XYZ file of C-alpha atoms in Angstrom:
697
model
C 0.000 0.000 0.000
C 1.292 3.428 -0.923
C 2.422 5.703 1.875
C 0.082 8.672 2.112
C 3.039 11.062 2.017
C 3.917 10.013 -1.539
C 0.417 9.676 -2.993
C 0.183 13.360 -3.922
C 3.664 13.555 -5.566
C 2.975 10.260 -7.363
C -0.322 11.532 -8.742
C 1.294 14.817 -9.730
C 4.037 12.965 -11.615
C 1.485 10.758 -13.359
C -0.485 13.834 -14.411
C 2.667 15.472 -15.782
C 3.476 12.391 -17.833
C -0.013 12.446 -19.329
C 0.349 16.151 -20.094
C 3.687 15.519 -21.813
C 2.221 12.685 -23.902
C -0.655 14.917 -24.967
C 1.673 17.804 -25.792
C 3.967 15.644 -27.921
C 1.371 13.399 -29.578
C 0.904 15.407 -32.775
C 4.648 15.521 -33.401
C 4.959 11.749 -33.692
C 3.688 11.850 -37.271
C 6.555 13.902 -38.653
C 9.098 12.693 -41.176
C 12.805 11.915 -41.094
C 15.071 14.970 -41.173
C 18.636 15.745 -42.265
C 21.021 13.694 -40.099
C 18.420 10.934 -39.804
C 19.217 10.118 -43.436
C 22.930 10.096 -42.655
C 22.620 7.646 -39.764
C 19.570 5.413 -40.089
C 20.081 3.853 -43.559
C 22.783 1.614 -42.092
C 19.851 -0.431 -40.763
C 19.716 -1.994 -44.224
C 23.234 -1.373 -45.487
C 24.185 -5.075 -45.525
C 20.707 -6.568 -45.561
C 17.869 -6.927 -43.040
C 19.110 -7.345 -39.491
C 17.547 -10.743 -38.901
C 20.634 -12.837 -38.128
C 23.734 -12.561 -35.969
C 26.297 -11.807 -38.716
C 24.190 -8.897 -39.959
C 23.645 -7.738 -36.388
C 27.369 -7.543 -35.672
C 28.035 -5.729 -38.924
C 25.350 -3.204 -38.016
C 26.197 -2.647 -34.369
C 29.854 -1.942 -35.184
C 29.144 0.301 -38.189
C 28.939 3.607 -36.310
C 31.483 6.275 -37.180
C 30.551 9.080 -34.748
C 33.002 9.259 -31.819
C 35.711 6.606 -31.451
C 33.080 4.335 -29.858
C 30.693 4.514 -32.821
C 27.814 4.949 -30.321
C 26.774 1.269 -30.522
C 24.246 1.476 -27.710
C 22.267 4.100 -29.589
C 22.419 1.940 -32.716
C 21.147 -0.981 -30.652
C 18.053 0.945 -29.581
C 17.163 1.732 -33.190
C 16.504 -1.986 -33.638
C 13.480 -1.518 -31.391
C 11.935 0.509 -34.203
C 13.150 -1.097 -37.440
C 15.486 -3.784 -38.718
C 15.726 -2.740 -42.320
C 15.706 0.385 -44.476
C 13.684 2.238 -45.637
C 11.486 2.386 -42.563
C 8.643 4.482 -41.159
C 9.565 7.341 -38.788
C 6.662 6.893 -36.342
C 8.151 4.012 -34.275
C 11.443 5.905 -33.895
C 9.709 9.051 -32.664
C 7.475 7.040 -30.341
C 10.507 5.394 -28.731
C 12.171 8.797 -28.340
C 9.093 10.105 -26.540
C 8.995 7.076 -24.232
C 12.663 7.650 -23.429
C 11.942 11.331 -22.700
C 9.167 10.326 -20.290
C 11.479 7.844 -18.564
C 14.080 10.576 -18.206
C 11.440 12.800 -16.615
C 10.669 10.112 -14.023
C 14.368 9.522 -13.331
C 14.905 13.251 -12.918
C 12.065 13.459 -10.398
C 13.615 10.593 -8.434
C 17.018 12.283 -8.511
C 15.651 15.630 -7.311
C 13.702 13.842 -4.573
C 16.840 12.098 -3.372
C 18.896 15.291 -3.511
C 16.226 17.176 -1.590
C 15.877 14.535 1.101
C 19.637 14.090 1.472
C 20.210 17.843 1.765
C 17.283 19.520 3.469
C 15.989 18.992 7.005
C 12.338 18.690 6.220
C 9.386 19.545 8.376
C 7.154 18.199 5.589
C 8.781 15.786 3.150
C 5.855 16.188 0.784
C 7.094 19.653 -0.112
C 10.485 18.326 -1.130
C 8.825 15.537 -3.113
C 6.441 17.944 -4.819
C 9.340 20.274 -5.624
C 11.138 17.321 -7.208
C 8.128 16.450 -9.359
C 7.580 20.075 -10.285
C 11.236 20.680 -11.178
C 11.211 17.569 -13.353
C 7.881 18.623 -14.849
C 9.168 22.033 -15.922
C 11.999 20.258 -17.748
C 9.762 17.500 -19.130
C 7.311 19.816 -20.901
C 9.767 22.558 -21.849
C 9.372 23.395 -25.556
C 13.121 23.670 -26.163
C 13.498 19.897 -25.905
C 11.038 19.135 -28.685
C 13.935 19.473 -31.126
C 15.766 16.753 -29.204
C 12.878 14.383 -28.543
C 11.322 14.466 -32.022
C 14.588 14.563 -33.939
C 15.161 10.827 -34.195
C 18.933 10.841 -34.415
C 19.157 12.863 -31.194
C 18.413 9.714 -29.257
C 22.193 9.994 -29.114
C 21.730 12.966 -26.768
C 18.885 11.420 -24.779
C 20.509 8.112 -23.849
C 23.577 9.671 -22.142
C 21.108 11.734 -20.104
C 19.332 8.531 -19.071
C 22.547 6.880 -17.947
C 23.693 10.064 -16.197
C 20.493 10.103 -14.138
C 20.779 6.383 -13.357
C 24.451 6.835 -12.505
C 23.791 9.729 -10.122
C 21.016 7.770 -8.393
C 23.280 4.732 -7.974
C 26.120 6.935 -6.728
C 23.857 8.600 -4.160
C 22.705 5.184 -2.975
C 26.315 4.107 -2.584
C 27.259 7.347 -0.878
C 24.490 6.884 1.657
C 25.549 3.278 2.290
C 29.185 4.325 2.749
C 28.224 7.006 5.259
C 26.355 4.334 7.227
C 29.424 2.121 7.323
C 28.496 -0.335 4.539
C 31.790 -0.085 2.689
C 31.476 -3.007 0.286
C 27.859 -2.399 -0.667
C 28.446 1.320 -1.008
C 31.528 0.791 -3.153
C 29.608 -1.529 -5.458
C 26.783 0.967 -5.877
C 29.249 3.766 -6.664
C 31.150 1.549 -9.097
C 27.872 0.682 -10.794
C 26.869 4.339 -10.993
C 30.083 6.173 -11.815
C 31.742 3.267 -13.587
C 29.046 1.214 -15.292
C 26.667 4.037 -16.186
C 29.518 6.210 -17.447
C 30.568 3.392 -19.760
C 27.002 2.947 -21.014
C 26.670 6.701 -21.489
C 29.883 6.884 -23.502
C 28.685 3.995 -25.679
C 25.645 6.163 -26.468
C 27.535 9.411 -27.050
C 30.847 10.834 -25.860
C 29.338 13.379 -23.456
C 28.348 10.503 -21.195
C 31.924 10.804 -19.912
C 30.836 13.882 -17.929
C 28.868 11.806 -15.380
C 31.748 11.546 -12.841
C 32.377 15.295 -13.060
C 28.685 16.053 -12.578
C 28.711 13.829 -9.491
C 31.569 15.930 -8.087
C 29.558 19.077 -8.761
C 26.619 17.672 -6.807
C 28.969 16.544 -4.010
C 30.788 19.820 -3.450
C 28.069 22.316 -4.305
C 25.050 20.720 -2.612
C 25.691 17.684 -0.435
C 28.720 18.944 1.473
C 27.035 22.264 2.082
C 24.213 20.371 3.786
C 26.711 18.444 5.895
C 28.970 21.326 6.988
C 28.111 20.847 10.627
C 29.967 17.504 10.535
C 33.205 18.775 8.994
C 34.916 19.316 12.360
C 34.689 15.629 13.336
C 37.604 13.264 12.534
C 37.142 11.331 9.289
C 35.932 7.781 9.807
C 37.116 4.742 7.886
C 34.053 4.765 5.594
C 34.873 8.382 4.768
C 38.434 7.452 3.808
C 37.223 4.536 1.697
C 34.671 6.813 0.050
C 37.383 9.324 -0.799
C 39.504 6.618 -2.393
C 36.593 5.316 -4.432
C 35.745 8.844 -5.589
C 39.384 9.498 -6.426
C 39.365 6.511 -8.768
C 35.874 6.781 -10.253
C 35.231 10.549 -10.220
C 38.417 12.574 -9.928
C 40.489 10.458 -12.317
C 37.929 10.572 -15.192
C 37.483 14.287 -14.564
C 41.232 14.838 -14.825
C 41.390 12.832 -18.045
C 38.527 14.782 -19.623
C 40.104 18.077 -18.560
C 43.457 17.034 -20.015
C 41.775 16.009 -23.270
C 39.950 19.326 -23.609
C 43.170 21.237 -22.901
C 45.038 19.135 -25.454
C 42.332 19.785 -28.046
C 42.523 23.482 -27.281
C 46.306 23.612 -27.582
C 46.277 21.620 -30.796
C 43.497 23.716 -32.315
C 45.132 27.009 -31.411
C 48.640 26.053 -32.560
C 48.001 23.705 -35.487
C 44.586 24.843 -36.630
C 41.418 22.853 -37.272
C 39.693 21.353 -40.283
C 39.303 23.644 -43.282
C 35.639 22.617 -43.321
C 35.050 25.100 -40.490
C 34.792 28.754 -41.555
C 36.190 29.879 -38.183
C 39.253 29.194 -36.044
C 39.201 27.486 -32.658
C 40.001 30.808 -31.000
C 36.960 32.338 -32.657
C 34.847 29.401 -31.491
C 35.964 29.920 -27.890
C 35.011 33.586 -28.148
C 31.645 32.723 -29.695
C 30.456 30.065 -27.260
C 29.689 32.479 -24.359
C 27.250 34.259 -26.675
C 25.773 30.897 -27.644
C 25.401 29.833 -24.007
C 23.583 33.055 -23.145
C 21.241 32.444 -26.054
C 20.576 28.939 -24.724
C 19.779 30.386 -21.289
C 17.452 32.882 -22.908
C 15.556 30.027 -24.587
C 15.426 28.115 -21.309
C 14.151 30.919 -19.098
C 12.139 32.849 -21.678
C 10.708 29.928 -23.653
C 8.837 30.363 -26.903
C 6.930 27.893 -29.053
C 9.037 28.386 -32.168
C 12.814 28.729 -32.379
C 15.379 28.603 -35.200
C 15.330 24.816 -34.830
C 18.033 22.854 -36.636
C 19.402 25.697 -38.757
C 22.194 27.588 -37.064
C 24.669 28.108 -39.893
C 23.958 31.832 -39.784
C 25.562 32.230 -36.343
C 28.267 34.868 -36.661
C 31.556 33.777 -35.123
C 33.267 36.277 -32.840
C 36.517 37.517 -34.361
C 37.634 39.482 -31.295
C 36.413 40.551 -27.862
C 34.659 43.493 -29.508
C 33.366 41.927 -32.725
C 30.479 41.539 -32.385
C 30.053 43.893 -29.476
C 28.240 41.310 -27.346
C 31.313 39.047 -27.175
C 33.085 40.564 -24.160
C 29.877 41.187 -22.151
C 28.812 37.596 -22.790
C 32.166 36.240 -21.672
C 32.070 38.351 -18.516
C 28.473 37.310 -17.834
C 29.318 33.597 -18.055
C 32.384 33.998 -15.836
C 30.351 35.992 -13.314
C 27.635 33.344 -13.156
C 30.160 30.561 -12.591
C 32.115 32.434 -9.893
C 28.960 33.707 -8.176
C 27.446 30.224 -8.117
C 30.515 28.849 -6.377
C 30.811 31.696 -3.882
C 27.085 31.685 -3.033
C 26.657 27.929 -2.806
C 26.212 28.117 0.977
C 23.439 30.671 0.708
C 21.648 29.354 -2.396
C 22.905 25.804 -2.888
C 20.159 24.621 -5.239
C 20.597 27.611 -7.553
C 24.381 27.232 -7.431
C 24.066 23.549 -8.265
C 21.745 24.205 -11.209
C 24.173 26.818 -12.575
C 27.382 24.823 -12.219
C 25.720 21.569 -13.346
C 24.617 23.392 -16.492
C 28.034 24.784 -17.404
C 29.869 21.543 -16.629
C 27.285 19.716 -18.739
C 28.098 22.068 -21.626
C 31.867 21.790 -21.227
C 32.445 19.021 -23.774
C 30.391 20.382 -26.684
C 30.816 24.111 -26.064
C 34.546 24.479 -25.530
C 37.678 23.330 -27.369
C 36.330 20.537 -29.584
C 35.741 22.011 -33.042
C 32.076 21.079 -33.379
C 29.480 23.322 -34.995
C 28.778 26.436 -32.991
C 25.177 25.934 -31.967
C 22.643 23.151 -31.441
C 19.598 23.182 -29.198
C 19.927 19.519 -28.219
C 23.114 20.332 -26.301
C 20.890 21.645 -23.514
C 19.016 18.394 -22.931
C 21.257 17.011 -20.177
C 22.866 20.210 -18.800
C 19.480 21.870 -18.138
C 18.021 18.998 -16.104
C 18.485 20.722 -12.744
C 17.797 24.191 -14.115
C 14.257 24.564 -12.801
C 14.628 22.827 -9.435
C 15.409 26.081 -7.521
C 12.198 27.616 -8.890
C 10.243 24.517 -7.872
C 11.732 24.637 -4.349
C 10.631 28.237 -3.990
C 7.147 27.498 -5.295
C 6.842 24.627 -2.804
C 8.136 26.835 0.036
C 11.368 24.922 0.641
C 13.574 27.765 1.823
C 16.826 28.642 3.508
C 16.775 29.318 7.238
C 19.820 30.858 8.945
C 21.511 28.551 11.430
C 23.320 29.318 14.669
C 27.089 29.075 14.253
C 29.374 29.084 11.216
C 27.497 26.423 9.317
C 24.361 26.956 7.302
C 21.425 24.654 7.948
C 19.104 24.032 5.044
C 15.545 23.675 6.223
C 12.157 23.229 4.647
C 10.093 25.224 7.071
C 6.556 26.003 7.770
C 6.222 29.697 7.078
C 4.381 30.573 10.309
C 6.242 33.363 12.136
C 6.602 33.525 15.921
C 3.672 35.902 16.355
C 1.204 33.709 14.526
C -1.903 35.705 13.998
C -4.999 35.479 11.940
C -3.533 38.047 9.565
C -0.266 36.147 9.071
C -2.074 32.845 8.587
C -4.302 34.478 6.024
C -1.279 35.981 4.267
C 0.455 32.601 4.221
C -2.660 30.997 2.771
C -2.899 33.613 0.028
C 0.817 33.315 -0.769
C 0.650 29.537 -1.041
C -2.378 29.748 -3.292
C -0.619 32.333 -5.434
C 2.446 30.100 -5.764
C 0.270 27.135 -6.676
C -1.494 29.218 -9.317
C 1.866 30.420 -10.651
C 3.154 26.838 -10.861
C 0.042 25.752 -12.752
C 0.349 28.746 -15.060
C 3.998 27.959 -15.839
C 3.302 24.287 -16.490
C 0.294 25.095 -18.644
C 2.230 27.665 -20.649
C 5.137 25.304 -21.222
C 2.816 22.462 -22.228
C 0.903 24.655 -24.687
C 4.124 25.887 -26.286
C 5.409 22.321 -26.485
C 2.165 21.227 -28.124
C 2.434 24.021 -30.687
C 6.032 23.186 -31.446
C 5.422 19.426 -31.580
C 2.554 20.027 -34.014
C 4.994 21.860 -36.257
C 7.406 18.918 -36.061
C 4.550 16.728 -37.193
C 4.161 18.807 -40.382
C 7.454 18.909 -42.277
C 6.035 21.197 -44.981
C 5.024 24.020 -42.632
C 8.114 23.373 -40.538
C 10.441 24.064 -43.456
C 8.679 27.306 -44.380
C 8.551 28.574 -40.784
C 12.211 27.780 -40.185
C 13.057 29.769 -43.292
C 11.112 32.739 -41.899
C 12.797 32.463 -38.507
C 16.260 32.074 -40.087
C 16.382 34.599 -42.946
C 20.202 34.562 -42.963
C 20.592 30.774 -42.895
C 21.488 29.310 -46.326
C 20.495 25.846 -45.129
C 17.064 27.023 -44.014
C 16.394 28.836 -47.289
C 17.603 25.875 -49.365
C 15.414 23.516 -47.352
C 12.351 25.721 -47.799
C 13.089 26.066 -51.516
C 13.257 22.285 -51.844
C 9.864 22.058 -50.149
C 8.448 24.558 -52.639
C 9.960 22.578 -55.504
C 8.318 19.430 -54.206
C 5.039 21.370 -54.082
C 5.384 22.277 -57.753
C 6.151 25.939 -57.014
C 9.555 26.532 -58.670
C 8.916 30.257 -59.149
C 8.651 30.725 -55.386
C 11.825 28.716 -54.899
C 13.676 30.919 -57.395
C 12.471 34.077 -55.679
C 13.555 32.697 -52.306
C 17.056 31.670 -53.405
C 18.301 34.631 -55.441
C 19.020 37.056 -52.602
C 20.675 34.559 -50.205
C 22.928 33.280 -53.000
C 24.087 36.821 -53.717
C 25.096 37.187 -50.050
C 26.693 33.745 -49.794
C 27.990 32.725 -53.251
C 29.936 29.754 -51.829
C 26.790 28.036 -50.500
C 26.419 25.145 -52.901
C 22.977 24.097 -51.645
C 21.590 27.501 -52.651
C 23.191 27.410 -56.099
C 22.171 23.856 -56.969
C 18.615 24.362 -55.711
C 18.375 27.515 -57.824
C 19.688 25.501 -60.787
C 16.954 22.913 -60.235
C 14.207 25.478 -59.696
C 14.984 27.401 -62.880
C 15.252 24.156 -64.798
C 11.733 23.243 -63.687
C 10.616 26.589 -65.091
C 12.107 25.586 -68.455
C 15.324 27.608 -68.690
C 18.436 28.126 -66.583
C 19.923 31.616 -66.734
C 23.633 31.836 -67.657
C 24.200 33.713 -64.392
C 22.811 30.742 -62.467
C 25.121 28.356 -64.299
C 28.063 30.600 -63.425
C 26.856 30.847 -59.819
C 26.677 27.045 -59.605
C 30.220 26.688 -60.920
C 31.431 29.362 -58.506
C 29.750 27.683 -55.543
C 31.189 24.279 -56.425
C 34.667 25.751 -56.833
C 34.632 27.661 -53.520
C 32.480 25.657 -51.083
C 34.323 24.245 -48.079
C 32.494 20.929 -48.033
C 29.262 20.040 -49.836
C 28.911 16.845 -47.801
C 26.646 14.157 -49.186
C 24.784 16.775 -51.250
C 27.429 16.492 -53.977
C 26.686 12.872 -54.850
C 22.954 12.912 -54.163
C 22.263 16.026 -56.300
C 24.362 14.917 -59.258
C 22.886 11.419 -59.239
C 19.361 12.869 -59.351
C 20.365 15.299 -62.111
C 21.927 12.525 -64.205
C 18.714 10.525 -64.030
C 16.844 13.487 -65.555
C 19.197 14.060 -68.483
C 17.422 11.495 -70.673
C 14.222 13.536 -70.426
C 15.348 16.946 -69.139
C 12.873 19.594 -67.981
C 15.160 22.233 -69.530
C 17.710 22.196 -72.391
C 20.559 23.331 -70.139
C 20.389 20.109 -68.104
C 22.815 18.100 -70.226
C 25.848 15.899 -69.883
C 28.048 18.800 -70.942
C 26.623 21.072 -68.249
C 27.017 18.461 -65.531
C 30.560 17.757 -66.698
C 31.458 21.462 -66.428
C 30.024 21.590 -62.920
C 32.095 18.579 -61.865
C 35.212 20.187 -63.342
C 34.518 23.248 -61.189
C 34.270 21.019 -58.114
C 37.496 19.258 -59.064
C 39.290 22.644 -59.094
C 38.081 23.520 -55.586
C 41.159 23.913 -53.297
C 39.191 22.871 -50.204
C 37.976 19.689 -51.858
C 41.440 19.005 -53.273
C 42.666 18.370 -49.714
C 39.739 16.044 -48.962
C 40.325 12.544 -50.427
C 36.740 11.532 -49.731
C 35.293 14.397 -51.752
C 37.837 13.897 -54.527
C 36.709 10.287 -54.649
C 33.087 11.431 -54.940
C 33.941 13.711 -57.874
C 35.814 11.024 -59.837
C 33.011 8.556 -59.128
C 30.487 11.030 -60.522
C 32.654 11.721 -63.572
C 32.856 7.992 -64.185
C 29.126 7.599 -63.819
C 28.562 10.496 -66.215
C 30.817 8.855 -68.799
C 29.052 5.536 -68.280
C 25.667 7.088 -68.964
C 27.073 8.323 -72.276
C 28.243 4.824 -73.142
C 31.948 5.541 -72.661
C 32.874 2.523 -70.558
C 36.646 2.961 -70.878
C 36.546 6.535 -69.555
C 34.188 5.418 -66.805
C 36.590 2.643 -65.819
C 39.504 5.090 -65.732
C 37.576 7.500 -63.500
C 36.410 4.694 -61.216
C 40.008 3.516 -60.889
C 41.117 7.051 -60.006
C 38.366 7.254 -57.397
C 39.425 3.951 -55.911
C 43.091 4.943 -55.779
C 42.260 7.920 -53.573
C 40.823 5.676 -50.839
C 40.938 1.979 -51.633
C 37.656 0.738 -50.175
C 36.191 -2.560 -51.178
C 32.669 -1.165 -50.816
C 33.425 1.552 -53.355
C 34.962 -0.956 -55.799
C 31.917 -3.215 -55.518
C 29.557 -0.310 -56.153
C 31.462 0.906 -59.216
C 31.998 -2.560 -60.663
C 28.310 -3.332 -60.237
C 27.450 -0.103 -62.059
C 29.661 -1.093 -64.962
C 28.063 -4.510 -65.088
C 24.470 -3.300 -64.838
C 25.159 -0.779 -67.625
C 26.170 -3.569 -70.010
C 29.945 -3.535 -69.496
C 30.724 -6.592 -67.352
C 34.258 -6.915 -68.704
C 35.128 -3.423 -67.500
C 33.545 -4.337 -64.175
C 35.901 -7.313 -63.908
C 38.812 -5.037 -64.815
C 37.859 -2.714 -61.995
C 37.868 -5.591 -59.512
C 41.265 -6.625 -60.867
C 42.468 -3.071 -60.218
C 41.280 -3.374 -56.616
C 43.118 -6.650 -56.053
C 46.283 -5.380 -57.724
C 46.854 -2.734 -55.059
C 45.923 -4.228 -51.676
C 48.818 -2.467 -49.967
C 47.018 0.840 -50.542
C 43.877 -0.400 -48.841
C 41.798 1.770 -46.586
C 43.053 1.774 -43.010
C 40.225 2.137 -40.489
C 40.525 4.697 -37.741
C 40.959 3.995 -34.052
C 38.032 2.624 -32.096
C 34.837 1.214 -33.530
C 35.882 1.515 -37.214
C 38.737 -0.856 -36.468
C 36.414 -3.260 -34.675
C 34.003 -3.095 -37.614
C 36.842 -3.904 -39.989
C 37.778 -6.907 -37.811
C 34.150 -8.113 -37.863
C 34.076 -7.928 -41.653
C 37.357 -9.793 -41.895
C 36.238 -12.424 -39.395
C 33.035 -13.011 -41.382
C 34.958 -12.976 -44.670
C 32.285 -10.531 -45.767
C 34.159 -8.679 -48.500
C 35.784 -11.777 -50.065
C 32.361 -13.414 -50.276
C 30.808 -10.290 -51.796
C 33.688 -9.942 -54.249
C 33.418 -13.571 -55.279
C 29.667 -13.262 -55.757
C 29.952 -10.098 -57.874
C 32.875 -11.476 -59.878
C 30.873 -14.615 -60.677
C 27.915 -12.529 -61.804
C 30.095 -10.315 -64.004
C 31.775 -13.346 -65.558
C 28.427 -14.916 -66.347
C 27.250 -11.647 -67.901
C 30.457 -11.304 -69.906
C 30.174 -14.887 -71.175
C 26.541 -14.409 -72.100
C 27.386 -11.131 -73.840
C 30.167 -12.828 -75.826
C 27.931 -15.706 -76.913
C 25.202 -13.279 -77.912
C 27.678 -11.303 -80.032
C 28.832 -14.464 -81.760
């Protein structure tokens, strides 16, 4: 039977979960977006995942982080085991995971409150925990994490961080009671096991031990100051040793790694793909963090979403002018939180937890400047101080040097009818304010989730909210093209392309839009060549756009869409100095040139280009793809020649990187996957060549 003291918090949590489900429901019917297409197709890359060999090939195929994030890949099998697939099951699982995280957060806040505050009424601490978790659970900012399928990578580390902190707190409590072995096991499970699981989901799971130290020194030790004058007991010494191994050592390693990345980036530079230096990134991130905090504390139903390529990097402390004030503001918040942790421990904890949670993705690693999903884990404690205030869990000065943290009844010494009435009115006002905040957040989340359920309106709204984002304008233009409105797409793309002539997605979309209208202007052709010759990295757009364009050449919507035009565009890309230093992109260009020649019936030129592509990065998968193309186009002998070229230069083979790519390569070798595939394709090409020869005779 449930204890009466937890019935109300339990019912409140259940109600919040139902509210969150209702708010998110309409967003479950949205489509796949952007990085989903870069990550999820591996579900069917080597066939349906319905046997163990295919499973091991899939689970080791990740390339993000040295770990490859295999645990995240594993969870995608809940939703589909082949590709293409339907997005609904993926989004549904993400929502379930978000709800679970909300429950775990409530449990964590409850434990923190009960371990820290001397409570007159534990129900207030429990209600504050549920309310703090509820504010986070229905906050509209996290719609772009929950409904963006691939960002399960951000959600799972949050899950394991919450589980790890709960296990650590359980072990800490056991250690303080003298249960050394049991406490050590709980802490090892939390800070060791859950950190490992978090890292296998995404690299920022490594921050769990550091976040535990933040909770320890900002909140828990403040609540236990009155015991600091007593001699340390054996359990305390054991606890310190365990924390040294499982918390301080990982923290030191992460700190050293971030410093090394910073030194390397500042002295040797970073990838030419980035249009800014690492120093400029470090100057920019304080502005980004303040913008995140603005979205957290002044929420709105619609935000820029996934398009943040228009963020201006800071080039000095005064350019833009908000750079230095932002840097000073962030430093002030961090220092003030530490200095005021005795007076406002919950607020200090929320502040320092947030900035430590941002330290991996918002510091010296040369990631993109801005993404909303980076707030998912760091902001988990953000609204707990507000919830404590609304539930009347307050500070009370203590006698002596220590500060006692007490959840008090608010009745003063001279209790009178007036004061009781005032207390009643204040409590009702706080309750009304809490309901108003939760209702407002839920309504904004519902509005935003509904937008995520409608990819057409989403693309157009994001373009309106991000007028200076080339990606947003190109995405909206593609939506208009799909709607059969090329004139609108042309009108949308002209001005942004003038401002950003190196943005290849703008130029190629304009090329396609004008072609649908029947004629491509010479200026657009020149703009496309210029963009391809100056872009830093077109990514997968290069291959996908050209392959679609080549398929249209046989029946072109405009006379300018021809083999000659496409060839001139590829020549422009080949002359790009940024792409010249990128073997992968050079390989893409030679592959496309070979495919273009093949479509014109020039098998020898196609074979030469395919060989050049293969020489840049000798990958068996690329050789198989190109040889199969030659064979399916009626040139099996050239396909066999291409496979011979592959086998003639094994010493130049592709060397997998450290971590999961190397494990994946071992799995393929152990299964003899590529030799079997090569033998199968070679046999097919030989049969086709023999049949072709007999037919000719």
